[in-house]
mmCIF file of N, CA, C and O in Angstrom:
data_model
loop_
_atom_site.group_PDB
_atom_site.id
_atom_site.type_symbol
_atom_site.label_atom_id
_atom_site.label_comp_id
_atom_site.label_asym_id
_atom_site.label_seq_id
_atom_site.Cartn_x
_atom_site.Cartn_y
_atom_site.Cartn_z
ATOM 1 N N MET A 4 -53.749 -58.272 -67.483
ATOM 2 C CA MET A 4 -53.159 -57.872 -66.225
ATOM 3 C C MET A 4 -54.252 -57.810 -65.158
ATOM 4 O O MET A 4 -55.330 -57.305 -65.403
ATOM 5 N N TYR A 5 -53.956 -58.313 -63.979
ATOM 6 C CA TYR A 5 -54.922 -58.380 -62.886
ATOM 7 C C TYR A 5 -54.581 -57.350 -61.820
ATOM 8 O O TYR A 5 -53.451 -57.276 -61.355
ATOM 9 N N PHE A 6 -55.556 -56.537 -61.465
ATOM 10 C CA PHE A 6 -55.366 -55.549 -60.407
ATOM 11 C C PHE A 6 -56.278 -55.900 -59.240
ATOM 12 O O PHE A 6 -57.360 -56.448 -59.433
ATOM 13 N N SER A 7 -55.835 -55.568 -58.045
ATOM 14 C CA SER A 7 -56.644 -55.901 -56.874
ATOM 15 C C SER A 7 -56.501 -54.838 -55.800
ATOM 16 O O SER A 7 -55.645 -53.961 -55.867
ATOM 17 N N ALA A 8 -57.338 -54.989 -54.791
ATOM 18 C CA ALA A 8 -57.273 -54.093 -53.637
ATOM 19 C C ALA A 8 -55.944 -54.290 -52.917
ATOM 20 O O ALA A 8 -55.377 -55.388 -52.935
ATOM 21 N N PRO A 9 -55.430 -53.262 -52.290
ATOM 22 C CA PRO A 9 -54.159 -53.372 -51.577
ATOM 23 C C PRO A 9 -54.286 -54.200 -50.292
ATOM 24 O O PRO A 9 -55.391 -54.411 -49.784
ATOM 25 N N VAL A 10 -53.146 -54.631 -49.800
ATOM 26 C CA VAL A 10 -53.064 -55.330 -48.521
ATOM 27 C C VAL A 10 -52.123 -54.519 -47.630
ATOM 28 O O VAL A 10 -50.943 -54.353 -47.954
ATOM 29 N N ALA A 11 -52.652 -54.007 -46.530
ATOM 30 C CA ALA A 11 -51.866 -53.173 -45.617
ATOM 31 C C ALA A 11 -50.946 -54.029 -44.759
ATOM 32 O O ALA A 11 -51.341 -55.095 -44.274
ATOM 33 N N ALA A 12 -49.715 -53.558 -44.608
ATOM 34 C CA ALA A 12 -48.739 -54.228 -43.736
ATOM 35 C C ALA A 12 -47.642 -53.223 -43.400
ATOM 36 O O ALA A 12 -47.268 -52.404 -44.242
ATOM 37 N N PHE A 13 -47.150 -53.283 -42.164
ATOM 38 C CA PHE A 13 -46.012 -52.440 -41.804
ATOM 39 C C PHE A 13 -45.252 -53.047 -40.642
ATOM 40 O O PHE A 13 -45.783 -53.860 -39.887
ATOM 41 N N ASP A 14 -43.990 -52.655 -40.542
ATOM 42 C CA ASP A 14 -43.124 -53.059 -39.447
ATOM 43 C C ASP A 14 -42.800 -51.830 -38.607
ATOM 44 O O ASP A 14 -42.836 -50.701 -39.089
ATOM 45 N N ILE A 15 -42.453 -52.089 -37.353
ATOM 46 C CA ILE A 15 -42.017 -51.039 -36.436
ATOM 47 C C ILE A 15 -40.592 -51.384 -36.038
ATOM 48 O O ILE A 15 -40.323 -52.520 -35.645
ATOM 49 N N THR A 16 -39.672 -50.427 -36.151
ATOM 50 C CA THR A 16 -38.276 -50.732 -35.814
ATOM 51 C C THR A 16 -38.132 -51.169 -34.364
ATOM 52 O O THR A 16 -37.303 -52.016 -34.051
ATOM 53 N N SER A 17 -38.938 -50.601 -33.472
ATOM 54 C CA SER A 17 -38.993 -51.034 -32.077
ATOM 55 C C SER A 17 -40.370 -50.648 -31.560
ATOM 56 O O SER A 17 -40.783 -49.496 -31.726
ATOM 57 N N ASP A 18 -41.086 -51.579 -30.951
ATOM 58 C CA ASP A 18 -42.440 -51.247 -30.496
ATOM 59 C C ASP A 18 -42.488 -50.772 -29.045
ATOM 60 O O ASP A 18 -43.547 -50.522 -28.498
ATOM 61 N N GLU A 19 -41.297 -50.606 -28.428
ATOM 62 C CA GLU A 19 -41.219 -50.080 -27.058
ATOM 63 C C GLU A 19 -39.986 -49.188 -26.953
ATOM 64 O O GLU A 19 -38.867 -49.646 -27.179
ATOM 65 N N LEU A 20 -40.198 -47.919 -26.646
ATOM 66 C CA LEU A 20 -39.099 -46.953 -26.552
ATOM 67 C C LEU A 20 -39.305 -46.042 -25.351
ATOM 68 O O LEU A 20 -40.436 -45.839 -24.901
ATOM 69 N N PRO A 21 -38.212 -45.451 -24.850
ATOM 70 C CA PRO A 21 -38.359 -44.469 -23.776
ATOM 71 C C PRO A 21 -38.933 -43.156 -24.320
ATOM 72 O O PRO A 21 -38.795 -42.847 -25.506
ATOM 73 N N ALA A 22 -39.565 -42.406 -23.442
ATOM 74 C CA ALA A 22 -40.111 -41.102 -23.820
ATOM 75 C C ALA A 22 -39.012 -40.256 -24.456
ATOM 76 O O ALA A 22 -37.872 -40.267 -24.004
ATOM 77 N N GLY A 23 -39.348 -39.551 -25.518
ATOM 78 C CA GLY A 23 -38.383 -38.699 -26.209
ATOM 79 C C GLY A 23 -37.737 -39.358 -27.408
ATOM 80 O O GLY A 23 -37.108 -38.689 -28.214
ATOM 81 N N ASP A 24 -37.885 -40.683 -27.558
ATOM 82 C CA ASP A 24 -37.356 -41.382 -28.728
ATOM 83 C C ASP A 24 -38.452 -41.485 -29.785
ATOM 84 O O ASP A 24 -39.636 -41.536 -29.471
ATOM 85 N N ARG A 25 -38.031 -41.549 -31.044
ATOM 86 C CA ARG A 25 -38.967 -41.547 -32.164
ATOM 87 C C ARG A 25 -39.181 -42.970 -32.682
ATOM 88 O O ARG A 25 -38.230 -43.690 -32.949
ATOM 89 N N PHE A 26 -40.450 -43.349 -32.848
ATOM 90 C CA PHE A 26 -40.807 -44.620 -33.468
ATOM 91 C C PHE A 26 -40.729 -44.476 -34.984
ATOM 92 O O PHE A 26 -41.112 -43.439 -35.540
ATOM 93 N N CYS A 27 -40.255 -45.522 -35.670
ATOM 94 C CA CYS A 27 -40.194 -45.547 -37.134
ATOM 95 C C CYS A 27 -41.082 -46.675 -37.651
ATOM 96 O O CYS A 27 -40.945 -47.822 -37.214
ATOM 97 N N PHE A 28 -41.971 -46.338 -38.585
ATOM 98 C CA PHE A 28 -42.902 -47.288 -39.163
ATOM 99 C C PHE A 28 -42.550 -47.493 -40.633
ATOM 100 O O PHE A 28 -42.499 -46.526 -41.395
ATOM 101 N N ILE A 29 -42.309 -48.741 -41.006
ATOM 102 C CA ILE A 29 -41.866 -49.078 -42.359
ATOM 103 C C ILE A 29 -42.994 -49.787 -43.093
ATOM 104 O O ILE A 29 -43.430 -50.863 -42.688
ATOM 105 N N ASN A 30 -43.434 -49.178 -44.173
ATOM 106 C CA ASN A 30 -44.548 -49.694 -44.959
ATOM 107 C C ASN A 30 -44.124 -50.954 -45.722
ATOM 108 O O ASN A 30 -43.129 -50.953 -46.435
ATOM 109 N N ARG A 31 -44.887 -52.027 -45.573
ATOM 110 C CA ARG A 31 -44.656 -53.293 -46.295
ATOM 111 C C ARG A 31 -45.904 -53.685 -47.092
ATOM 112 O O ARG A 31 -46.066 -54.841 -47.461
ATOM 113 N N SER A 32 -46.772 -52.732 -47.352
ATOM 114 C CA SER A 32 -48.041 -52.997 -48.028
ATOM 115 C C SER A 32 -47.823 -53.438 -49.472
ATOM 116 O O SER A 32 -46.803 -53.127 -50.090
ATOM 117 N N GLU A 33 -48.822 -54.151 -49.982
ATOM 118 C CA GLU A 33 -48.788 -54.607 -51.372
ATOM 119 C C GLU A 33 -49.955 -53.980 -52.113
ATOM 120 O O GLU A 33 -51.046 -53.855 -51.569
ATOM 121 N N GLY A 34 -49.710 -53.614 -53.367
ATOM 122 C CA GLY A 34 -50.759 -53.049 -54.205
ATOM 123 C C GLY A 34 -50.189 -51.974 -55.118
ATOM 124 O O GLY A 34 -49.183 -51.347 -54.797
ATOM 125 N N GLU A 35 -50.838 -51.777 -56.238
ATOM 126 C CA GLU A 35 -50.407 -50.785 -57.226
ATOM 127 C C GLU A 35 -51.179 -49.479 -57.052
ATOM 128 O O GLU A 35 -52.363 -49.489 -56.728
ATOM 129 N N GLY A 36 -50.496 -48.367 -57.275
ATOM 130 C CA GLY A 36 -51.140 -47.055 -57.254
ATOM 131 C C GLY A 36 -51.778 -46.697 -55.928
ATOM 132 O O GLY A 36 -52.867 -46.117 -55.894
ATOM 133 N N CYS A 37 -51.114 -47.005 -54.841
ATOM 134 C CA CYS A 37 -51.700 -46.819 -53.506
ATOM 135 C C CYS A 37 -51.438 -45.435 -52.929
ATOM 136 O O CYS A 37 -50.428 -44.803 -53.217
ATOM 137 N N SER A 38 -52.365 -45.014 -52.098
ATOM 138 C CA SER A 38 -52.142 -43.862 -51.229
ATOM 139 C C SER A 38 -52.165 -44.379 -49.796
ATOM 140 O O SER A 38 -52.744 -45.436 -49.509
ATOM 141 N N TYR A 39 -51.516 -43.630 -48.902
ATOM 142 C CA TYR A 39 -51.315 -44.101 -47.533
ATOM 143 C C TYR A 39 -51.803 -43.058 -46.535
ATOM 144 O O TYR A 39 -51.620 -41.865 -46.743
ATOM 145 N N LEU A 40 -52.392 -43.547 -45.462
ATOM 146 C CA LEU A 40 -52.785 -42.680 -44.353
ATOM 147 C C LEU A 40 -52.363 -43.364 -43.061
ATOM 148 O O LEU A 40 -52.863 -44.444 -42.726
ATOM 149 N N TRP A 41 -51.421 -42.730 -42.382
ATOM 150 C CA TRP A 41 -50.996 -43.190 -41.060
ATOM 151 C C TRP A 41 -51.780 -42.392 -40.031
ATOM 152 O O TRP A 41 -51.817 -41.166 -40.106
ATOM 153 N N GLU A 42 -52.364 -43.082 -39.056
ATOM 154 C CA GLU A 42 -53.075 -42.420 -37.963
ATOM 155 C C GLU A 42 -52.404 -42.822 -36.655
ATOM 156 O O GLU A 42 -52.305 -44.011 -36.343
ATOM 157 N N MET A 43 -51.930 -41.817 -35.932
ATOM 158 C CA MET A 43 -51.154 -42.031 -34.702
ATOM 159 C C MET A 43 -51.697 -41.110 -33.614
ATOM 160 O O MET A 43 -51.085 -40.106 -33.269
ATOM 161 N N PRO A 44 -52.902 -41.426 -33.079
ATOM 162 C CA PRO A 44 -53.501 -40.556 -32.067
ATOM 163 C C PRO A 44 -52.566 -40.308 -30.889
ATOM 164 O O PRO A 44 -51.887 -41.224 -30.429
ATOM 165 N N GLU A 45 -52.527 -39.076 -30.455
ATOM 166 C CA GLU A 45 -51.748 -38.594 -29.312
ATOM 167 C C GLU A 45 -50.262 -38.407 -29.606
ATOM 168 O O GLU A 45 -49.507 -38.018 -28.726
ATOM 169 N N ALA A 46 -49.818 -38.675 -30.844
ATOM 170 C CA ALA A 46 -48.442 -38.363 -31.237
ATOM 171 C C ALA A 46 -48.364 -36.861 -31.524
ATOM 172 O O ALA A 46 -49.384 -36.199 -31.685
ATOM 173 N N GLU A 47 -47.149 -36.324 -31.589
ATOM 174 C CA GLU A 47 -47.003 -34.897 -31.895
ATOM 175 C C GLU A 47 -47.663 -34.555 -33.230
ATOM 176 O O GLU A 47 -48.293 -33.524 -33.370
ATOM 177 N N GLU A 48 -47.488 -35.413 -34.245
ATOM 178 C CA GLU A 48 -48.205 -35.293 -35.512
ATOM 179 C C GLU A 48 -49.087 -36.525 -35.610
ATOM 180 O O GLU A 48 -48.585 -37.638 -35.686
ATOM 181 N N GLU A 49 -50.402 -36.330 -35.611
ATOM 182 C CA GLU A 49 -51.321 -37.462 -35.510
ATOM 183 C C GLU A 49 -51.618 -38.154 -36.828
ATOM 184 O O GLU A 49 -52.122 -39.277 -36.824
ATOM 185 N N THR A 50 -51.336 -37.518 -37.966
ATOM 186 C CA THR A 50 -51.546 -38.154 -39.261
ATOM 187 C C THR A 50 -50.363 -37.880 -40.175
ATOM 188 O O THR A 50 -49.641 -36.897 -40.005
ATOM 189 N N CYS A 51 -50.209 -38.772 -41.160
ATOM 190 C CA CYS A 51 -49.137 -38.641 -42.140
ATOM 191 C C CYS A 51 -49.586 -39.370 -43.400
ATOM 192 O O CYS A 51 -50.222 -40.426 -43.318
ATOM 193 N N THR A 52 -49.264 -38.825 -44.573
ATOM 194 C CA THR A 52 -49.639 -39.463 -45.829
ATOM 195 C C THR A 52 -48.427 -39.944 -46.629
ATOM 196 O O THR A 52 -48.556 -40.308 -47.792
ATOM 197 N N ALA A 53 -47.262 -39.965 -46.010
ATOM 198 C CA ALA A 53 -46.053 -40.465 -46.674
ATOM 199 C C ALA A 53 -46.077 -42.000 -46.713
ATOM 200 O O ALA A 53 -46.849 -42.648 -46.007
ATOM 201 N N THR A 54 -45.205 -42.572 -47.507
ATOM 202 C CA THR A 54 -45.111 -44.032 -47.604
ATOM 203 C C THR A 54 -44.718 -44.639 -46.259
ATOM 204 O O THR A 54 -45.295 -45.635 -45.823
ATOM 205 N N ASN A 55 -43.740 -44.059 -45.598
ATOM 206 C CA ASN A 55 -43.288 -44.486 -44.272
ATOM 207 C C ASN A 55 -43.547 -43.337 -43.299
ATOM 208 O O ASN A 55 -43.751 -42.202 -43.720
ATOM 209 N N ALA A 56 -43.517 -43.630 -42.002
ATOM 210 C CA ALA A 56 -43.836 -42.583 -41.036
ATOM 211 C C ALA A 56 -42.977 -42.725 -39.782
ATOM 212 O O ALA A 56 -42.384 -43.782 -39.536
ATOM 213 N N THR A 57 -42.934 -41.642 -39.009
ATOM 214 C CA THR A 57 -42.311 -41.660 -37.692
ATOM 215 C C THR A 57 -43.273 -40.988 -36.719
ATOM 216 O O THR A 57 -44.152 -40.228 -37.137
ATOM 217 N N ALA A 58 -43.093 -41.285 -35.437
ATOM 218 C CA ALA A 58 -43.957 -40.663 -34.436
ATOM 219 C C ALA A 58 -43.188 -40.445 -33.147
ATOM 220 O O ALA A 58 -42.379 -41.280 -32.741
ATOM 221 N N LEU A 59 -43.471 -39.325 -32.515
ATOM 222 C CA LEU A 59 -42.920 -38.989 -31.214
ATOM 223 C C LEU A 59 -44.108 -38.717 -30.292
ATOM 224 O O LEU A 59 -44.974 -37.903 -30.609
ATOM 225 N N TYR A 60 -44.154 -39.431 -29.177
ATOM 226 C CA TYR A 60 -45.252 -39.277 -28.226
ATOM 227 C C TYR A 60 -44.755 -38.493 -27.021
ATOM 228 O O TYR A 60 -43.729 -38.835 -26.441
ATOM 229 N N PRO A 61 -45.491 -37.454 -26.621
ATOM 230 C CA PRO A 61 -45.039 -36.598 -25.522
ATOM 231 C C PRO A 61 -45.276 -37.171 -24.125
ATOM 232 O O PRO A 61 -44.821 -36.595 -23.150
ATOM 233 N N LYS A 62 -45.984 -38.284 -24.021
ATOM 234 C CA LYS A 62 -46.232 -38.863 -22.702
ATOM 235 C C LYS A 62 -46.093 -40.380 -22.769
ATOM 236 O O LYS A 62 -46.088 -40.966 -23.851
ATOM 237 N N THR A 63 -45.985 -40.996 -21.611
ATOM 238 C CA THR A 63 -45.854 -42.452 -21.551
ATOM 239 C C THR A 63 -47.226 -43.107 -21.731
ATOM 240 O O THR A 63 -48.264 -42.483 -21.542
ATOM 241 N N GLY A 64 -47.187 -44.378 -22.124
ATOM 242 C CA GLY A 64 -48.422 -45.125 -22.298
ATOM 243 C C GLY A 64 -48.331 -46.045 -23.497
ATOM 244 O O GLY A 64 -47.277 -46.195 -24.132
ATOM 245 N N THR A 65 -49.447 -46.679 -23.835
ATOM 246 C CA THR A 65 -49.549 -47.559 -24.992
ATOM 247 C C THR A 65 -50.480 -46.891 -25.994
ATOM 248 O O THR A 65 -51.567 -46.430 -25.624
ATOM 249 N N PHE A 66 -50.048 -46.837 -27.260
ATOM 250 C CA PHE A 66 -50.771 -46.094 -28.283
ATOM 251 C C PHE A 66 -50.960 -46.952 -29.533
ATOM 252 O O PHE A 66 -50.083 -47.747 -29.887
ATOM 253 N N LYS A 67 -52.087 -46.743 -30.219
ATOM 254 C CA LYS A 67 -52.373 -47.455 -31.464
ATOM 255 C C LYS A 67 -51.833 -46.666 -32.649
ATOM 256 O O LYS A 67 -51.888 -45.435 -32.671
ATOM 257 N N VAL A 68 -51.336 -47.413 -33.629
ATOM 258 C CA VAL A 68 -50.879 -46.847 -34.895
ATOM 259 C C VAL A 68 -51.604 -47.614 -35.996
ATOM 260 O O VAL A 68 -51.554 -48.848 -36.033
ATOM 261 N N THR A 69 -52.292 -46.890 -36.884
ATOM 262 C CA THR A 69 -53.042 -47.532 -37.959
ATOM 263 C C THR A 69 -52.560 -47.026 -39.301
ATOM 264 O O THR A 69 -52.417 -45.818 -39.505
ATOM 265 N N LEU A 70 -52.314 -47.958 -40.216
ATOM 266 C CA LEU A 70 -51.998 -47.631 -41.608
ATOM 267 C C LEU A 70 -53.181 -48.068 -42.457
ATOM 268 O O LEU A 70 -53.578 -49.238 -42.418
ATOM 269 N N THR A 71 -53.735 -47.126 -43.221
ATOM 270 C CA THR A 71 -54.787 -47.438 -44.188
ATOM 271 C C THR A 71 -54.202 -47.221 -45.583
ATOM 272 O O THR A 71 -53.655 -46.156 -45.865
ATOM 273 N N VAL A 72 -54.310 -48.251 -46.406
ATOM 274 C CA VAL A 72 -53.784 -48.226 -47.774
ATOM 275 C C VAL A 72 -54.978 -48.313 -48.718
ATOM 276 O O VAL A 72 -55.855 -49.161 -48.529
ATOM 277 N N SER A 73 -55.005 -47.440 -49.717
ATOM 278 C CA SER A 73 -56.136 -47.482 -50.648
ATOM 279 C C SER A 73 -55.665 -47.261 -52.078
ATOM 280 O O SER A 73 -54.638 -46.632 -52.331
ATOM 281 N N ASN A 74 -56.429 -47.835 -52.996
ATOM 282 C CA ASN A 74 -56.263 -47.578 -54.433
ATOM 283 C C ASN A 74 -57.649 -47.664 -55.059
ATOM 284 O O ASN A 74 -58.657 -47.800 -54.349
ATOM 285 N N GLN A 75 -57.738 -47.595 -56.364
ATOM 286 C CA GLN A 75 -59.046 -47.570 -57.022
ATOM 287 C C GLN A 75 -59.819 -48.877 -56.863
ATOM 288 O O GLN A 75 -61.010 -48.926 -57.143
ATOM 289 N N TYR A 76 -59.174 -49.929 -56.373
ATOM 290 C CA TYR A 76 -59.823 -51.230 -56.231
ATOM 291 C C TYR A 76 -60.278 -51.530 -54.800
ATOM 292 O O TYR A 76 -60.904 -52.552 -54.555
ATOM 293 N N GLY A 77 -59.913 -50.667 -53.862
ATOM 294 C CA GLY A 77 -60.345 -50.881 -52.489
ATOM 295 C C GLY A 77 -59.362 -50.334 -51.487
ATOM 296 O O GLY A 77 -58.462 -49.560 -51.817
ATOM 297 N N LYS A 78 -59.547 -50.745 -50.232
ATOM 298 C CA LYS A 78 -58.633 -50.299 -49.181
ATOM 299 C C LYS A 78 -58.520 -51.373 -48.112
ATOM 300 O O LYS A 78 -59.360 -52.260 -47.997
ATOM 301 N N ASP A 79 -57.450 -51.255 -47.318
ATOM 302 C CA ASP A 79 -57.194 -52.192 -46.245
ATOM 303 C C ASP A 79 -56.459 -51.443 -45.144
ATOM 304 O O ASP A 79 -55.754 -50.468 -45.403
ATOM 305 N N SER A 80 -56.626 -51.896 -43.907
ATOM 306 C CA SER A 80 -55.970 -51.262 -42.767
ATOM 307 C C SER A 80 -55.302 -52.293 -41.874
ATOM 308 O O SER A 80 -55.735 -53.446 -41.816
ATOM 309 N N MET A 81 -54.257 -51.851 -41.192
ATOM 310 C CA MET A 81 -53.587 -52.659 -40.173
ATOM 311 C C MET A 81 -53.322 -51.752 -38.985
ATOM 312 O O MET A 81 -52.916 -50.600 -39.162
ATOM 313 N N THR A 82 -53.534 -52.278 -37.773
ATOM 314 C CA THR A 82 -53.272 -51.526 -36.545
ATOM 315 C C THR A 82 -52.318 -52.307 -35.664
ATOM 316 O O THR A 82 -52.465 -53.521 -35.505
ATOM 317 N N LYS A 83 -51.343 -51.610 -35.115
ATOM 318 C CA LYS A 83 -50.407 -52.168 -34.144
ATOM 319 C C LYS A 83 -50.324 -51.203 -32.965
ATOM 320 O O LYS A 83 -50.818 -50.075 -33.048
ATOM 321 N N THR A 84 -49.680 -51.630 -31.892
ATOM 322 C CA THR A 84 -49.510 -50.754 -30.739
ATOM 323 C C THR A 84 -48.037 -50.526 -30.439
ATOM 324 O O THR A 84 -47.188 -51.371 -30.746
ATOM 325 N N VAL A 85 -47.756 -49.366 -29.877
ATOM 326 C CA VAL A 85 -46.412 -49.038 -29.404
ATOM 327 C C VAL A 85 -46.520 -48.604 -27.945
ATOM 328 O O VAL A 85 -47.567 -48.132 -27.504
ATOM 329 N N THR A 86 -45.437 -48.794 -27.215
ATOM 330 C CA THR A 86 -45.409 -48.438 -25.803
ATOM 331 C C THR A 86 -44.288 -47.442 -25.540
ATOM 332 O O THR A 86 -43.147 -47.675 -25.930
ATOM 333 N N VAL A 87 -44.636 -46.351 -24.895
ATOM 334 C CA VAL A 87 -43.668 -45.328 -24.498
ATOM 335 C C VAL A 87 -43.442 -45.486 -22.998
ATOM 336 O O VAL A 87 -44.376 -45.404 -22.209
ATOM 337 N N LYS A 88 -42.184 -45.737 -22.633
ATOM 338 C CA LYS A 88 -41.826 -45.928 -21.221
ATOM 339 C C LYS A 88 -41.148 -44.672 -20.691
ATOM 340 O O LYS A 88 -40.698 -43.830 -21.467
ATOM 341 N N GLU A 89 -41.051 -44.582 -19.388
ATOM 342 C CA GLU A 89 -40.315 -43.476 -18.768
ATOM 343 C C GLU A 89 -38.873 -43.503 -19.264
ATOM 344 O O GLU A 89 -38.273 -44.571 -19.375
ATOM 345 N N SER A 90 -38.323 -42.349 -19.553
ATOM 346 C CA SER A 90 -36.912 -42.299 -19.940
ATOM 347 C C SER A 90 -36.062 -42.334 -18.679
ATOM 348 O O SER A 90 -36.509 -41.950 -17.595
ATOM 349 N N ALA A 91 -34.847 -42.802 -18.829
ATOM 350 C CA ALA A 91 -33.927 -42.877 -17.689
ATOM 351 C C ALA A 91 -33.620 -41.461 -17.199
ATOM 352 O O ALA A 91 -33.433 -40.551 -18.002
ATOM 353 N N PRO A 92 -33.551 -41.268 -15.893
ATOM 354 C CA PRO A 92 -33.226 -39.929 -15.380
ATOM 355 C C PRO A 92 -31.801 -39.541 -15.763
ATOM 356 O O PRO A 92 -30.918 -40.398 -15.859
ATOM 357 N N LYS A 93 -31.593 -38.264 -15.992
ATOM 358 C CA LYS A 93 -30.264 -37.751 -16.329
ATOM 359 C C LYS A 93 -29.525 -37.402 -15.040
ATOM 360 O O LYS A 93 -30.125 -36.805 -14.137
ATOM 361 N N PRO A 94 -28.252 -37.722 -14.974
ATOM 362 C CA PRO A 94 -27.499 -37.376 -13.760
ATOM 363 C C PRO A 94 -27.422 -35.855 -13.589
ATOM 364 O O PRO A 94 -27.319 -35.116 -14.549
ATOM 365 N N LEU A 95 -27.439 -35.437 -12.347
ATOM 366 C CA LEU A 95 -27.381 -34.005 -12.043
ATOM 367 C C LEU A 95 -25.978 -33.552 -11.664
ATOM 368 O O LEU A 95 -25.803 -32.460 -11.137
ATOM 369 N N PHE A 96 -24.979 -34.385 -11.924
ATOM 370 C CA PHE A 96 -23.620 -34.043 -11.561
ATOM 371 C C PHE A 96 -22.661 -34.547 -12.645
ATOM 372 O O PHE A 96 -22.994 -35.415 -13.427
ATOM 373 N N ASP A 97 -21.444 -33.996 -12.664
ATOM 374 C CA ASP A 97 -20.397 -34.432 -13.572
ATOM 375 C C ASP A 97 -19.395 -35.276 -12.810
ATOM 376 O O ASP A 97 -19.168 -35.064 -11.629
ATOM 377 N N MET A 98 -18.798 -36.203 -13.514
ATOM 378 C CA MET A 98 -17.775 -37.035 -12.864
ATOM 379 C C MET A 98 -16.408 -36.659 -13.368
ATOM 380 O O MET A 98 -16.186 -36.246 -14.406
#
């Protein structure tokens, strides 16, 4: 049996959302016996060690998201960016 270092990979359900919406990151990494570290600077929770992750950013802008995957044979990382846009204003009246 052949074992190797993991290969980091993930998808984002949407890489651009309005402020107040949550980004979802889906792990697509390959490798046996892996541990995961999600790093999401400036998100409400900046790190996560679950297989998949979510992030909510309190301000607008473009932010990096990094997944590092490791096992006893090595580690690998992938970084992507997400963009938080202004949310649509809420009406101040009823119709």
